[in-house]
Short mmCIF file of C-alpha atoms and ligand atoms in Angstrom, two decimals:
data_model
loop_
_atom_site.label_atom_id
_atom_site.label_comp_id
_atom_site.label_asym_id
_atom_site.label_seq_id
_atom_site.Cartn_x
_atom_site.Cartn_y
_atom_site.Cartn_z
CA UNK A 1 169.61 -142.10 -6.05
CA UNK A 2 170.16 -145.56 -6.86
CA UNK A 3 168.68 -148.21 -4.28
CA UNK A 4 172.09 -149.28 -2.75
CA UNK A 5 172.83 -145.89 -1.74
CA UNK A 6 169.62 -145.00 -0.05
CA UNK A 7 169.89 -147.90 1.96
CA UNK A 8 173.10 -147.23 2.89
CA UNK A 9 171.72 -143.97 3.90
CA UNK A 10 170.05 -145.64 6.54
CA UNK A 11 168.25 -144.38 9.40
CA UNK A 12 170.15 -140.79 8.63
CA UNK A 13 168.19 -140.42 5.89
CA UNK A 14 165.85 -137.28 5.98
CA UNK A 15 163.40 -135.33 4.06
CA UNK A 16 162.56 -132.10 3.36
CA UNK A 17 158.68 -131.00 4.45
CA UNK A 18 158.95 -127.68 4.10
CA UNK A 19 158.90 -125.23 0.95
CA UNK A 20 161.85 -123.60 -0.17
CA UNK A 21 164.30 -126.03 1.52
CA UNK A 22 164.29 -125.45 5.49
CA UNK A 23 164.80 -128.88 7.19
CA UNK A 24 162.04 -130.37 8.98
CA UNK A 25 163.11 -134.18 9.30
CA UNK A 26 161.07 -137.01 8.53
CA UNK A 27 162.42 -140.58 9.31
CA UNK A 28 163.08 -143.31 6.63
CA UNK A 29 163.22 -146.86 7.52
CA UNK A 30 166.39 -148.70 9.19
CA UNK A 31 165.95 -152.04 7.91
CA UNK A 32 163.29 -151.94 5.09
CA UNK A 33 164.65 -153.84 1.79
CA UNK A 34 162.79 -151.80 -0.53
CA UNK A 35 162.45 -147.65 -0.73
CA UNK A 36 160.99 -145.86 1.94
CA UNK A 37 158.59 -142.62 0.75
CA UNK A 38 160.41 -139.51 1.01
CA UNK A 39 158.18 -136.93 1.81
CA UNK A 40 157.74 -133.62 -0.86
CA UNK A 41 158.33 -129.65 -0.30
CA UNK A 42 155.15 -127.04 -0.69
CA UNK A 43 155.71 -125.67 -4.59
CA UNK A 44 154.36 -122.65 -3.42
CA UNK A 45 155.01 -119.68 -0.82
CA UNK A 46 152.08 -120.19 1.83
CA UNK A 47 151.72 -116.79 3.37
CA UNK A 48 150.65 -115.74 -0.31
CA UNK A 49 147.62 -117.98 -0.93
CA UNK A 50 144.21 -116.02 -0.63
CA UNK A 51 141.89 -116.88 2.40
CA UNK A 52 143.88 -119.69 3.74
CA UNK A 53 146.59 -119.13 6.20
CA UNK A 54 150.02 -119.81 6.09
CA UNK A 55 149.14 -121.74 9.27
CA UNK A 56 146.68 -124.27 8.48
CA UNK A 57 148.56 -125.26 5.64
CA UNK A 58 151.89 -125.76 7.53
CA UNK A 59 150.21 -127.93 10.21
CA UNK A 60 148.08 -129.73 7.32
CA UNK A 61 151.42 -130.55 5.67
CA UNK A 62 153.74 -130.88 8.53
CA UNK A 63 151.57 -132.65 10.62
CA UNK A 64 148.25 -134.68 8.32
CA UNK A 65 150.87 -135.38 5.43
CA UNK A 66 154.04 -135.71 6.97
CA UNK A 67 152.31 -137.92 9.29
CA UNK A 68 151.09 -140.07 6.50
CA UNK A 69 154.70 -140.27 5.52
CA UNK A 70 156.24 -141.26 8.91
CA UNK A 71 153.83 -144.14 9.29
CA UNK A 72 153.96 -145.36 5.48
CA UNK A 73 158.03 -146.07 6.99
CA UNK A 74 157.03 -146.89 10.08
CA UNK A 75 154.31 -149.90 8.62
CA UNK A 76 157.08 -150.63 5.69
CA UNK A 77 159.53 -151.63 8.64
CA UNK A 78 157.13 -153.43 10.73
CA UNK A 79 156.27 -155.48 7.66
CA UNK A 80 159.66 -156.03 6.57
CA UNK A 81 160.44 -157.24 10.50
CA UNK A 82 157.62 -159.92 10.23
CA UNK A 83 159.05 -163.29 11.22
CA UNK A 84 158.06 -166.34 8.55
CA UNK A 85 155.70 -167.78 10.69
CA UNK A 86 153.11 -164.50 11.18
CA UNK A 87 149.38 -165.39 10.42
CA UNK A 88 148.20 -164.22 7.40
CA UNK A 89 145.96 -161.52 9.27
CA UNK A 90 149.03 -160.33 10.79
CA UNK A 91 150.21 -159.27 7.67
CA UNK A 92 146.59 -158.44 6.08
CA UNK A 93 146.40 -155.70 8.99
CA UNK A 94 149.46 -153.95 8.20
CA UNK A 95 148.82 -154.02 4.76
CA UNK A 96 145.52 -151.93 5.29
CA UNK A 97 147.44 -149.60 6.83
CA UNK A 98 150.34 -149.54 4.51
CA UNK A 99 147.48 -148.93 1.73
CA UNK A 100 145.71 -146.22 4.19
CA UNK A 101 149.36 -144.25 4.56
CA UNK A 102 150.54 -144.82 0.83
CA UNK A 103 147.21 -143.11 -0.48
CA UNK A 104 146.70 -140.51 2.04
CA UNK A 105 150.11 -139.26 0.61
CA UNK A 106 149.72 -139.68 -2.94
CA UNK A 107 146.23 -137.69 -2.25
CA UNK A 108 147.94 -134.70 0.02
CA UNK A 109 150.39 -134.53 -2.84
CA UNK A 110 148.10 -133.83 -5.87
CA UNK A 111 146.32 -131.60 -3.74
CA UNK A 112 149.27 -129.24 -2.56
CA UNK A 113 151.09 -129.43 -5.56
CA UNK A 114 148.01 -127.82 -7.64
CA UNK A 115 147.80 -125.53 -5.10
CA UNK A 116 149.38 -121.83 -4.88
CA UNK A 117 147.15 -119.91 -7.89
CA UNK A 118 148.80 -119.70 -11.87
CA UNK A 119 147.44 -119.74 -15.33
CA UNK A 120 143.88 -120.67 -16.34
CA UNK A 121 141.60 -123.19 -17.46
CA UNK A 122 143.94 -124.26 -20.76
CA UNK A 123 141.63 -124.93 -23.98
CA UNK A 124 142.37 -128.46 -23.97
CA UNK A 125 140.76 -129.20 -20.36
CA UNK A 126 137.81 -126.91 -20.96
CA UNK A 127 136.32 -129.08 -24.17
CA UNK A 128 137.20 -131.71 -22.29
CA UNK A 129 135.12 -130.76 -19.11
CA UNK A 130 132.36 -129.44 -21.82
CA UNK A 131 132.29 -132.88 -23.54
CA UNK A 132 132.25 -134.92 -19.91
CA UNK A 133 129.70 -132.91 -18.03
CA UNK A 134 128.48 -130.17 -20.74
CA UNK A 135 129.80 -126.97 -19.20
CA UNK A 136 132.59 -125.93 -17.36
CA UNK A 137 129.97 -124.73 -14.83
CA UNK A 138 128.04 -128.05 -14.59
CA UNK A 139 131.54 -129.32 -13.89
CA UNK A 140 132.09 -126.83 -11.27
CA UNK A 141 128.90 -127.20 -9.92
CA UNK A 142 128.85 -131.03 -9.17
CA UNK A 143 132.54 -131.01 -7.73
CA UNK A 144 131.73 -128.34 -5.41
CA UNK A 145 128.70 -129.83 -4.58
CA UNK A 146 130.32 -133.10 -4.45
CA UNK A 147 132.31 -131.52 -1.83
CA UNK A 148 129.96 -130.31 0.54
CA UNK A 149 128.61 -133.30 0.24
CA UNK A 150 131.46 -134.58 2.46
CA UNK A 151 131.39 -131.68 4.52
CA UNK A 152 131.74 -132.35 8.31
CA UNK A 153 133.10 -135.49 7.62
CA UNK A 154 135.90 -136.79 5.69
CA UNK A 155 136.86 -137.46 2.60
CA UNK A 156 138.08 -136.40 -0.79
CA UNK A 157 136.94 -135.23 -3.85
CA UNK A 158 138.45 -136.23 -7.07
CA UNK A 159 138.35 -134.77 -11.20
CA UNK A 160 139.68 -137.89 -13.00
CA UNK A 161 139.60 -138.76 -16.24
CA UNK A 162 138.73 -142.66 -16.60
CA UNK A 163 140.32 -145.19 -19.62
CA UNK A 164 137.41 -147.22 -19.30
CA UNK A 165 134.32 -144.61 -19.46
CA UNK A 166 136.73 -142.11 -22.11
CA UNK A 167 136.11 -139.42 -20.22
CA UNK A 168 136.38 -136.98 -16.83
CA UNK A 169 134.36 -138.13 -13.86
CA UNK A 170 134.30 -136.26 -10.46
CA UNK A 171 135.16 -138.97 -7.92
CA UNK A 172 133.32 -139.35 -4.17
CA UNK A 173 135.68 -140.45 -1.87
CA UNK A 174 134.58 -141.26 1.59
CA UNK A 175 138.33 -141.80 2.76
CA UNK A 176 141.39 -142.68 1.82
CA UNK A 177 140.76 -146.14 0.40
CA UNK A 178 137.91 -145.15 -2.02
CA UNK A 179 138.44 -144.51 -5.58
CA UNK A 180 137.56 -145.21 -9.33
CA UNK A 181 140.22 -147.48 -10.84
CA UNK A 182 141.50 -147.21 -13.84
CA UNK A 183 141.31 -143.21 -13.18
CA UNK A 184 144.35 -140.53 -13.32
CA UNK A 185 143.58 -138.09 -10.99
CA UNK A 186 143.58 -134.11 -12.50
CA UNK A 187 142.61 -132.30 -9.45
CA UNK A 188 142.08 -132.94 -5.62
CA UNK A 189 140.60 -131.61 -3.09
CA UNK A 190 140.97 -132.65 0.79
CA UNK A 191 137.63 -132.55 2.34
CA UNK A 192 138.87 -134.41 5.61
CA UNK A 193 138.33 -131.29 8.61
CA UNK A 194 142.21 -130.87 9.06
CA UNK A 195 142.39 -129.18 5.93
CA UNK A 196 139.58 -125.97 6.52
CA UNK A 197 138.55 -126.14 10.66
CA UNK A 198 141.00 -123.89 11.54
CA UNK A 199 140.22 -121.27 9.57
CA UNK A 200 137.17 -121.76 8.15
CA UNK A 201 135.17 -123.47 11.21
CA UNK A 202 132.64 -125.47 10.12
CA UNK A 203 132.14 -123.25 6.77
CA UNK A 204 132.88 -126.28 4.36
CA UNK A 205 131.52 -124.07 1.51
CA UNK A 206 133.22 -121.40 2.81
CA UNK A 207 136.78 -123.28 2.26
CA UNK A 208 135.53 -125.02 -1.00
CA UNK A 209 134.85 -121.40 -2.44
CA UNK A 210 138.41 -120.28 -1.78
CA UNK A 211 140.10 -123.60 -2.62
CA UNK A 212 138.76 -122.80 -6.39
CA UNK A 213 140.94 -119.02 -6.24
CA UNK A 214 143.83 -120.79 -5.45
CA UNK A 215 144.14 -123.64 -7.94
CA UNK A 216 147.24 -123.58 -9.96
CA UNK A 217 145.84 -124.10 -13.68
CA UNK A 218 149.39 -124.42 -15.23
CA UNK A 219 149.70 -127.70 -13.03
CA UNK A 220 146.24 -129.14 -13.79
CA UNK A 221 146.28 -128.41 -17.42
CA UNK A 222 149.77 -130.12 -17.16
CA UNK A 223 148.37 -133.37 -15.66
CA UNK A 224 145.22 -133.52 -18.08
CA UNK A 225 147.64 -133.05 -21.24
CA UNK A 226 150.22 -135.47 -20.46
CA UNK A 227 147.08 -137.99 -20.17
CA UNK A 228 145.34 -137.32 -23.40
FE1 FE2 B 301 144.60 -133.69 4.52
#
């Protein structure tokens, strides 16, 4: 869609949150001169994931990252209304926020979209993961433990691989706003409580364990080739 016609669009613009195509609306901005973030389907059919339900996931995508959309507009209008004479903080404060909403999702969407089980580890990511951390295991280890790590709290944990060390990293991420720059992010996983409580309690480990049978390797394997 070329930028004249989404504006035109307007405030009727909408976006679809749910898989398969069923319309769940989320607004776009009425005045902002630039794109507003349209907000991305499930790529996979939640009542068939194993040991997570088909409810936690809607509300965590309907409600944690569609929410993260709705404000990313809502903060792109409010900047965008700004009269020429706000203070600089003014604009520093909606900024954070703006970065807060853009990450949160860019994160939910490398996490759901590697999400809904396919494939396995390709060749290609396994020497890679062998050279980095000297077993797929010790890889699978420290990201788990990583994790659990953030258990009870928030967070995210990240497989990257990072330009400037040449190789794959596992990333702590206290919140939104952490990360290791110059990184391309292979696989995600959301260790804020919206995304295990309701069916796992406080059993991070638990969720962690059944996050790993669900990965989609054909995805992953995708985003680590297209890198290297
Ligand atoms: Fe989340």
């Amino acid at each position: 869609m070329e930028r004249r016609d989404f504006m035109a669009l307007g405030a009727t613009a909408v976006a679809t949150t749910l898989y398969g195509g069923e319309n769940t609306t989320v607004s776009t901005p009425k005045s902002v001169d630039r794109l507003g973030v349209t907000a991305k389907g499930l790529r996979f059919d939640p009542k068939k994931l194993s040991g997570i339900s088909e409810k936690m996931i809607l509300s965590h995508h309907q409600n944690n990252y569609g929410g993260a959309v709705k404000r990313s507009n809502a903060i792109g209008e409010k900047i965008a209304a700004l009269p020429s004479n706000a203070q600089p903080f003014e604009l520093g404060s909606l900024k954070r926020e703006e970065m807060v909403a853009l990450n949160s999702i860019i994160l939910h969407e490398y996490y759901f979209d590697a999400l809904g089980s396919g494939g396995t580890m390709g060749e290609k990511l396994r020497k890679g993961l062998e050279q980095s951390f000297g077993s797929v295991t010790e890889w699978e280890n420290s990201f788990k433990k990583t994790a659990l790590s953030l258990g009870g709290g928030s967070g995210w944990v990240l497989l990257v691989y990072n330009r400037r060390l040449g190789r794959l990293e596992n990333v702590w991420s206290w919140d939104h706003l952490h990360g290791l720059w110059d990184s391309e992010i292979i696989l995600a996983l959301d260790m804020y409580e919206h995304s295990y409580q309701m069916d796992f309690g406080a059993n991070a480990k638990g969720y962690v364990d059944v996050f790993f049978t669900n990965i989609n390797w054909d995805v992953v394997n995708k985003r680590y080739i297209q890198i290297k």
